[in-house]
């Protein structure tokens, strides 16, 4: 309490004491007196100095500390990357037009966040090189999957195509591998985003988003709508045989995500069904009118 | 549908590539599992031989150690094969598959070394090494003929965590040995074990462990320390050991 070194660092008296408390890897020095050693410490040190294995364990401690620090940095970055990706996805959900440039205001936000995300990846790149690339895979995987979801969604909105694995790693530093597992799991989540995009567009514009005919001649893409794309994704996912990795993470995750994915596609199918059934009676661009709405309408087939 | 996907949203090659990745992965795992099965069986053999130490007086331990050494030698060969296959892929990708078996091998080596077997080069082979010594991770690596604590390249090796895990198993085993030594009429060995385990425990105490499996298991060391202390207490109470 009365110790001045607690809050006022005077370089000569406090440096060693303060450091040895906060940084376990720092060798303790006693030149400045053992006064920073609180009640319990001396006992441990007496015991410690008598053990012949101390140098070995000190070495282990330093190594493990490094490992835990790296691990924590990766976890933190992964969380930040996840958050940035989610925000990008939110911004992109405001896009209404498929297969065209993203409106400037949204593109600006996306670009800003992507830059932040790239910076995050760059900071942990040294922690994920060589041997360690796979060591912290479980920690970074969540962030990469979310990143995958954002990148593939953006790519889809621009080109109405599924981004290939090689292209999706363009924002990642070279040393960080994009694993097939993370790619697949990210694409599974993309289905959910496409569902939201389709449903929102149907609700606001009254039509299913599809590549506009005017652009079909510039692009090789024929006129397709989101539902067709969702169905081809679903078909590809269903063909994917993951039974061989039942024990590992991918097998379990795929099983769960497969159900969610199917439900998403069905939601869009139902929405399109509603659009066809009820849309029959109104011309394109029809805006609800209070008078018209009240008039009793019966569906023809009933 | 197939036609749609060819001209449509996704290039069919994307999913073909993914499938290939998954299949390659499964094949590597199968190869590793095959060799691990052998290591596991050999491991049981070694453990069974080493178990005889609990019923063999220290003076007659030599044949047991010789048998254990021979058994460990077989495991070393298998580890070599494992290392060969494992070094093809990223180490940490498959590390979870073999770490338990490798820990068992390390434990067998540590126990055998502690009992006085596995004399390292320079100590004079054939002669019984001194009991009660702790083989370092480097020495274990030398015996297994694999690198330890690799950092600069991605290949098979022994990690610090694996070594420490095996060390905890050694402590558990020594706690049992302390009790059985008394049964065999050996009142000196518990003292030796007690000192050794205390020294190792002191080492573990300076580690900053996170809430992982290593921490949970290292928490159990103190119970073993106490178990051994109780044996020493019982002996000294009855004047069966010289007072320190």
XYZ file of C-alpha atoms in Angstrom:
546
model
C 0.000 0.000 0.000
C 2.532 2.542 1.205
C 4.947 1.428 -1.445
C 5.627 4.220 -3.890
C 6.549 1.760 -6.603
C 2.987 0.553 -6.890
C 1.764 3.467 -8.900
C 4.735 5.733 -9.477
C 7.361 4.001 -11.526
C 10.788 5.213 -10.587
C 13.101 3.434 -12.971
C 15.759 2.145 -10.604
C 13.706 0.839 -7.733
C 10.676 -0.560 -9.434
C 11.524 -1.905 -12.817
C 12.427 -5.413 -11.815
C 9.754 -5.847 -9.231
C 6.926 -4.658 -11.424
C 8.033 -6.700 -14.374
C 8.454 -9.931 -12.518
C 4.880 -9.622 -11.318
C 3.305 -9.009 -14.672
C 5.591 -11.013 -16.903
C 6.268 -14.496 -15.633
C 8.949 -15.079 -18.224
C 11.089 -12.358 -16.713
C 13.937 -13.547 -14.562
C 13.589 -12.380 -11.008
C 16.434 -10.322 -9.641
C 17.098 -9.720 -6.027
C 19.551 -6.816 -6.224
C 16.782 -4.450 -5.311
C 15.795 -6.439 -2.302
C 13.072 -9.036 -2.058
C 10.510 -6.568 -0.774
C 8.223 -7.048 -3.762
C 7.894 -10.693 -2.839
C 4.624 -11.003 -1.031
C 4.013 -13.565 1.677
C 3.709 -16.649 -0.477
C 6.485 -16.136 -2.941
C 9.621 -16.735 -0.892
C 8.460 -20.185 0.158
C 7.940 -21.207 -3.404
C 11.310 -19.889 -4.396
C 13.096 -21.816 -1.694
C 11.389 -24.945 -2.929
C 12.029 -23.985 -6.491
C 15.716 -23.353 -6.178
C 16.196 -26.738 -4.568
C 14.602 -28.632 -7.415
C 17.091 -29.816 -9.992
C 14.453 -29.624 -12.698
C 13.939 -25.893 -12.433
C 15.938 -24.803 -15.478
C 14.004 -27.299 -17.582
C 10.667 -26.101 -16.304
C 11.636 -22.466 -16.740
C 12.278 -23.237 -20.350
C 8.909 -24.988 -20.628
C 7.209 -22.068 -18.986
C 8.594 -19.610 -21.497
C 7.567 -21.829 -24.381
C 4.070 -22.365 -23.023
C 3.661 -18.650 -22.344
C 4.549 -17.895 -25.929
C 2.052 -20.471 -27.065
C -0.743 -19.097 -24.895
C -0.022 -15.537 -26.016
C -0.162 -16.528 -29.645
C -3.322 -18.469 -29.046
C -4.996 -15.537 -27.363
C -3.997 -13.131 -30.108
C -5.500 -15.479 -32.650
C -8.734 -15.853 -30.690
C -9.074 -12.114 -30.373
C -8.405 -11.502 -34.051
C -10.821 -14.247 -34.991
C -13.521 -12.558 -32.955
C -12.836 -9.184 -34.559
C -12.845 -10.712 -38.010
C -16.156 -12.380 -37.266
C -17.644 -9.079 -36.152
C -16.371 -7.233 -39.233
C -17.679 -9.966 -41.528
C -21.099 -9.815 -39.943
C -21.231 -6.067 -40.494
C -20.215 -6.491 -44.106
C -22.997 -9.010 -44.555
C -25.500 -6.644 -42.959
C -24.472 -3.881 -45.318
C -24.672 -6.193 -48.297
C -28.164 -7.264 -47.312
C -29.286 -3.780 -48.267
C -28.399 -4.479 -51.888
C -31.435 -5.213 -54.067
C -29.947 -5.798 -57.464
C -28.234 -8.957 -58.483
C -25.329 -9.316 -60.878
C -24.389 -5.660 -60.935
C -22.076 -3.267 -59.180
C -22.841 -2.709 -55.534
C -24.221 0.784 -54.803
C -21.489 3.191 -53.836
C -22.561 3.874 -50.263
C -22.692 0.196 -49.425
C -19.527 -0.593 -51.360
C -17.723 2.081 -49.355
C -18.694 0.538 -46.054
C -17.793 -2.919 -47.255
C -14.410 -1.743 -48.460
C -13.658 -0.020 -45.173
C -14.517 -3.097 -43.162
C -12.599 -5.371 -45.504
C -9.528 -3.237 -44.974
C -9.921 -3.522 -41.221
C -10.338 -7.232 -41.557
C -7.256 -7.536 -43.717
C -5.296 -5.630 -41.086
C -6.492 -8.140 -38.489
C -5.375 -11.027 -40.642
C -2.014 -9.374 -41.193
C -1.381 -8.929 -37.499
C -1.874 -12.593 -36.754
C -0.151 -13.833 -39.891
C 3.154 -14.323 -38.038
C 1.325 -16.375 -35.422
C -0.100 -18.634 -38.067
C 2.917 -19.423 -40.194
C 4.541 -22.749 -40.867
C 3.982 -25.268 -38.148
C 1.548 -23.009 -36.343
C -0.782 -22.647 -39.308
C -2.683 -25.700 -38.170
C -1.923 -25.372 -34.493
C -4.439 -22.587 -34.003
C -6.797 -23.753 -36.699
C -9.623 -24.281 -34.250
C -9.181 -20.754 -32.906
C -9.115 -18.967 -36.243
C -11.574 -21.218 -38.031
C -14.648 -19.339 -36.843
C -13.336 -16.050 -38.153
C -12.342 -17.538 -41.474
C -15.741 -19.142 -41.958
C -17.466 -15.864 -41.318
C -15.034 -14.149 -43.655
C -15.831 -16.796 -46.253
C -19.511 -16.072 -45.870
C -19.025 -12.343 -46.407
C -16.668 -12.714 -49.352
C -18.827 -15.277 -51.106
C -21.947 -13.176 -50.563
C -20.309 -10.119 -52.053
C -19.001 -12.161 -54.945
C -22.446 -13.575 -55.547
C -24.128 -10.180 -55.553
C -21.606 -8.873 -58.052
C -21.315 -11.862 -60.355
C -24.128 -14.212 -59.418
C -21.627 -17.007 -59.185
C -20.093 -19.061 -56.440
C -16.617 -17.875 -55.609
C -13.997 -20.612 -56.048
C -11.770 -21.530 -53.124
C -8.593 -20.077 -54.632
C -10.197 -16.734 -55.242
C -11.714 -16.516 -51.789
C -8.353 -16.510 -50.096
C -7.282 -13.306 -51.794
C -7.806 -11.193 -48.678
C -5.981 -13.690 -46.513
C -2.255 -13.272 -46.066
C -0.385 -15.904 -48.039
C 0.692 -17.760 -44.954
C -2.814 -18.330 -43.666
C -4.327 -21.274 -45.492
C -7.983 -21.375 -46.361
C -8.916 -24.958 -45.656
C -11.498 -26.851 -47.627
C -13.446 -27.362 -44.414
C -13.723 -23.670 -43.652
C -14.639 -22.973 -47.239
C -17.478 -25.507 -47.242
C -18.815 -24.369 -43.891
C -18.705 -20.739 -45.005
C -20.648 -21.579 -48.150
C -23.246 -23.386 -46.087
C -23.837 -20.114 -44.284
C -23.972 -18.291 -47.591
C -27.190 -20.178 -48.306
C -28.755 -18.510 -45.283
C -27.711 -15.085 -46.526
C -29.081 -15.790 -49.989
C -32.352 -16.829 -48.384
C -32.576 -13.563 -46.485
C -31.638 -11.639 -49.590
C -34.294 -13.412 -51.662
C -37.065 -13.070 -49.096
C -36.350 -9.397 -48.433
C -36.247 -8.632 -52.127
C -39.511 -10.459 -52.708
C -41.111 -8.555 -49.855
C -39.905 -5.145 -50.980
C -39.959 -5.383 -54.769
C -42.443 -8.164 -55.316
C -40.144 -10.216 -57.481
C -37.467 -12.792 -57.032
C -33.988 -11.369 -57.627
C -32.511 -12.641 -60.880
C -29.944 -11.535 -63.380
C -31.499 -8.740 -65.388
C -31.942 -9.639 -69.066
C -30.142 -6.495 -70.240
C -26.928 -7.714 -68.783
C -27.109 -11.255 -70.012
C -25.383 -10.519 -73.286
C -22.344 -8.962 -71.611
C -22.019 -11.810 -69.193
C -21.894 -15.460 -69.925
C -24.521 -15.895 -67.254
C -27.945 -16.785 -68.577
C -31.048 -15.476 -66.964
C -31.162 -17.218 -63.623
C -32.865 -16.379 -60.404
C -31.744 -16.872 -56.839
C -33.921 -19.893 -56.363
C -32.239 -21.742 -59.216
C -28.882 -20.930 -57.686
C -29.982 -22.053 -54.268
C -31.180 -25.317 -55.711
C -27.935 -26.005 -57.520
C -26.050 -25.242 -54.313
C -28.300 -27.590 -52.429
C -27.791 -30.325 -55.007
C -24.005 -29.938 -54.761
C -24.040 -30.016 -51.005
C -26.153 -33.121 -50.984
C -23.714 -34.862 -53.287
C -20.792 -34.045 -51.012
C -19.756 -37.217 -49.217
C -18.452 -36.380 -45.758
C -19.053 -39.739 -44.129
C -15.320 -40.350 -44.163
C -14.725 -37.493 -41.759
C -17.448 -38.455 -39.329
C -15.148 -38.252 -36.331
C -13.613 -34.903 -37.184
C -15.159 -31.479 -36.936
C -16.326 -31.250 -40.519
C -18.589 -34.300 -40.371
C -20.465 -33.053 -37.351
C -20.790 -29.476 -38.590
C -21.910 -30.530 -42.025
C -24.694 -32.637 -40.599
C -26.056 -29.703 -38.637
C -25.627 -27.147 -41.377
C -27.144 -29.422 -43.986
C -30.511 -29.297 -42.232
C -30.403 -25.529 -41.855
C -29.417 -25.193 -45.501
C -32.334 -27.333 -46.675
C -34.754 -25.308 -44.552
C -33.426 -22.086 -46.100
C -33.954 -23.307 -49.643
C -37.452 -24.444 -48.760
C -38.309 -21.049 -47.331
C -37.461 -19.405 -50.618
C -39.379 -22.073 -52.518
C -42.434 -21.371 -50.406
C -42.051 -17.643 -50.880
C -41.821 -18.053 -54.629
C -44.868 -20.286 -54.566
C -46.742 -17.525 -52.774
C -45.494 -15.055 -55.300
C -46.787 -17.162 -58.172
C -50.147 -17.929 -56.594
C -50.955 -14.461 -55.386
C -48.888 -12.562 -57.934
C -51.056 -13.924 -60.729
C -53.765 -11.458 -59.952
C -51.674 -8.370 -60.033
C -49.516 -6.932 -62.750
C -45.833 -6.325 -62.252
C -45.097 -3.201 -60.306
C -48.465 -3.401 -58.658
C -48.574 -1.383 -55.478
C -51.029 -2.291 -52.779
C -53.976 0.016 -52.857
C -56.255 0.199 -49.891
C -59.431 0.029 -51.951
C -58.259 -2.849 -54.100
C -56.954 -4.705 -51.133
C -60.315 -4.759 -49.411
C -62.117 -6.160 -52.395
C -62.757 -9.848 -51.841
C -60.483 -11.852 -54.079
C -60.585 -15.569 -54.507
C -57.745 -17.602 -55.824
C -58.751 -19.138 -59.103
C -57.778 -22.677 -58.429
C -59.831 -22.869 -55.273
C -30.114 -30.019 -62.813
C -26.670 -31.032 -63.962
C -26.994 -28.797 -66.974
C -27.992 -25.886 -64.866
C -24.955 -26.162 -62.691
C -22.597 -26.380 -65.630
C -23.681 -23.089 -67.100
C -25.084 -21.743 -63.898
C -24.053 -20.432 -60.585
C -21.281 -22.785 -59.697
C -18.450 -24.408 -61.482
C -18.838 -28.148 -60.849
C -15.085 -28.363 -60.398
C -15.414 -26.493 -57.113
C -17.235 -29.327 -55.466
C -15.164 -31.969 -57.236
C -12.058 -30.400 -55.717
C -13.669 -30.289 -52.310
C -14.609 -33.941 -52.534
C -11.058 -34.806 -53.514
C -9.719 -32.885 -50.519
C -12.068 -34.724 -48.203
C -11.125 -38.087 -49.671
C -7.389 -37.417 -49.476
C -7.817 -36.399 -45.898
C -9.700 -39.579 -45.084
C -6.990 -41.668 -46.693
C -4.242 -40.043 -44.649
C -6.256 -40.632 -41.514
C -6.721 -44.288 -42.409
C -2.983 -44.724 -42.932
C -2.253 -43.106 -39.605
C -4.852 -45.189 -37.829
C -3.369 -48.391 -39.165
C 0.061 -47.652 -37.729
C -1.412 -46.302 -34.510
C -3.168 -49.583 -33.938
C 0.212 -51.299 -33.909
C 1.674 -48.701 -31.568
C -1.249 -49.097 -29.231
C -0.827 -52.857 -29.050
C 2.907 -52.563 -28.481
C 2.203 -49.943 -25.860
C 0.038 -52.349 -23.899
C 2.815 -54.904 -24.077
C 5.348 -52.431 -22.717
C 3.052 -51.269 -19.927
C 2.410 -54.835 -18.917
C 6.138 -55.528 -18.669
C 6.772 -52.343 -16.695
C 3.962 -53.256 -14.329
C 6.086 -56.072 -13.043
C 8.236 -53.431 -11.367
C 5.525 -53.161 -8.730
C 6.093 -56.728 -7.625
C 9.813 -56.972 -8.229
C 12.359 -55.862 -5.643
C 14.725 -53.210 -6.939
C 17.640 -55.614 -6.790
C 16.003 -57.981 -9.240
C 14.705 -55.393 -11.624
C 17.300 -55.924 -14.337
C 15.422 -58.598 -16.348
C 12.259 -56.512 -16.243
C 14.122 -53.492 -17.522
C 15.778 -55.496 -20.250
C 12.398 -56.796 -21.417
C 10.915 -53.300 -21.271
C 13.797 -51.876 -23.264
C 13.290 -54.490 -25.953
C 9.593 -53.694 -26.083
C 10.262 -49.965 -26.244
C 12.663 -50.587 -29.092
C 9.812 -52.104 -31.084
C 7.724 -49.026 -30.378
C 10.533 -46.774 -31.500
C 10.427 -48.503 -34.856
C 6.680 -47.977 -35.128
C 7.055 -44.351 -34.151
C 9.536 -44.041 -36.988
C 6.884 -45.278 -39.404
C 4.327 -42.953 -37.885
C 6.731 -40.062 -38.217
C 7.241 -40.879 -41.869
C 3.528 -40.823 -42.687
C 2.740 -37.938 -40.369
C 5.442 -35.688 -41.754
C 3.687 -35.669 -45.128
C 0.838 -33.570 -43.781
C 0.664 -30.558 -41.495
C 1.707 -31.741 -38.022
C -1.073 -30.115 -36.066
C -3.759 -31.202 -38.483
C -3.495 -34.816 -37.388
C -1.732 -34.402 -34.074
C -4.905 -35.278 -32.183
C -4.925 -38.738 -33.708
C -1.663 -39.888 -32.247
C -0.952 -37.676 -29.268
C -2.422 -40.121 -26.763
C -0.408 -43.040 -28.079
C 2.742 -40.955 -28.243
C 2.165 -39.858 -24.655
C 1.962 -43.505 -23.664
C 5.249 -44.262 -25.348
C 6.916 -41.292 -23.658
C 5.531 -42.417 -20.327
C 6.934 -45.919 -20.825
C 10.322 -44.406 -21.615
C 10.204 -42.093 -18.608
C 9.228 -44.890 -16.252
C 11.809 -47.273 -17.635
C 14.416 -44.533 -17.350
C 13.399 -43.723 -13.802
C 13.669 -47.360 -12.784
C 17.213 -47.366 -14.078
C 16.758 -48.630 -17.605
C 17.540 -47.005 -20.916
C 21.043 -45.879 -20.055
C 21.891 -42.992 -22.300
C 25.036 -42.972 -24.370
C 28.060 -41.993 -22.439
C 26.766 -43.600 -19.275
C 28.069 -46.954 -20.378
C 25.529 -49.185 -21.986
C 24.621 -52.507 -20.509
C 25.390 -51.339 -17.019
C 22.361 -50.456 -14.961
C 21.913 -46.736 -14.875
C 21.100 -45.107 -11.626
C 17.461 -45.257 -10.613
C 15.455 -42.137 -9.940
C 16.558 -40.070 -12.878
C 14.315 -38.038 -15.098
C 14.949 -38.295 -18.791
C 14.717 -34.882 -20.395
C 12.539 -34.222 -23.404
C 15.709 -34.128 -25.515
C 16.757 -37.540 -24.248
C 13.298 -38.943 -24.943
C 13.547 -37.549 -28.454
C 16.947 -39.181 -28.840
C 15.562 -42.549 -27.744
C 12.571 -42.221 -30.045
C 14.776 -40.898 -32.802
C 12.482 -37.956 -33.512
C 12.942 -34.213 -33.076
C 11.469 -32.445 -30.069
C 9.736 -29.104 -29.731
C 10.133 -28.223 -33.383
C 9.513 -24.633 -34.301
C 11.188 -23.880 -37.570
C 9.712 -26.605 -39.734
C 6.556 -28.624 -40.008
C 7.398 -32.246 -39.317
C 6.663 -34.940 -36.801
C 8.072 -34.230 -33.360
C 7.338 -34.442 -29.663
C 5.750 -31.434 -28.065
C 6.353 -30.019 -24.627
C 2.732 -30.645 -23.778
C 3.058 -34.322 -24.599
C 6.177 -34.624 -22.476
C 4.484 -32.908 -19.539
C 1.396 -35.079 -19.859
C 3.559 -38.166 -19.728
C 5.414 -36.755 -16.753
C 2.123 -36.468 -14.880
C 1.366 -40.092 -15.695
C 4.795 -40.969 -14.349
C 3.976 -39.253 -11.066
C 0.749 -41.220 -10.779
C 2.618 -44.416 -11.414
C 5.318 -43.557 -8.869
C 2.665 -42.922 -6.226
C 1.546 -46.471 -6.751
C 5.125 -47.690 -6.731
C 5.778 -45.975 -3.409
C 3.087 -48.027 -1.753
C 4.115 -51.258 -3.418
C 7.753 -50.718 -2.512
C 6.789 -50.778 1.147
C 4.958 -54.037 0.561
C 8.152 -55.424 -0.938
C 10.019 -54.338 2.182
C 11.847 -51.528 0.423
C 11.593 -48.525 2.720
C 14.165 -46.426 0.912
C 12.424 -46.103 -2.397
C 9.413 -44.157 -1.074
C 11.836 -41.519 0.196
C 13.481 -41.333 -3.179
C 10.098 -41.123 -4.901
C 8.935 -38.470 -2.494
C 11.890 -36.237 -3.227
C 11.615 -36.771 -6.955
C 7.909 -36.069 -7.124
C 8.280 -32.970 -4.982
C 10.949 -31.666 -7.313
C 8.780 -32.277 -10.342
C 5.789 -30.737 -8.601
C 7.815 -27.608 -7.871
C 8.561 -27.441 -11.573
C 4.924 -27.695 -12.520
C 4.081 -24.907 -10.124
C 6.016 -22.319 -12.071
C 4.128 -23.065 -15.261
C 1.367 -20.667 -16.228
C -1.201 -23.132 -17.371
C -4.428 -22.136 -18.988
C -7.631 -23.974 -18.468
C -6.695 -26.878 -20.677
C -6.230 -30.596 -20.225
C -2.682 -30.081 -19.007
C -3.869 -27.832 -16.208
C -6.625 -30.159 -15.163
C -4.264 -33.099 -14.999
C -1.490 -31.160 -13.303
C -3.978 -30.302 -10.581
C -3.914 -33.970 -9.673
C -0.194 -33.933 -8.919
C -0.710 -32.573 -5.439
C -2.893 -35.500 -4.473
C -0.160 -37.860 -5.543
C 2.396 -35.818 -3.643
C 0.210 -36.197 -0.577
C -0.261 -39.899 -1.139
C 3.489 -40.380 -1.204
C 4.010 -38.112 1.790
C 1.565 -40.255 3.706
C 3.659 -43.317 2.950
C 6.797 -41.543 4.134
C 4.906 -40.382 7.217
C 3.774 -43.898 8.039
C 7.311 -45.174 7.699
C 8.948 -42.454 9.748
C 6.315 -42.732 12.452
C 7.344 -46.316 12.945
C 11.042 -45.527 12.744
C 11.359 -47.584 9.606
C 13.409 -44.959 7.843
C 16.281 -42.867 9.182
C 15.087 -39.491 10.359
C 16.155 -36.680 8.113
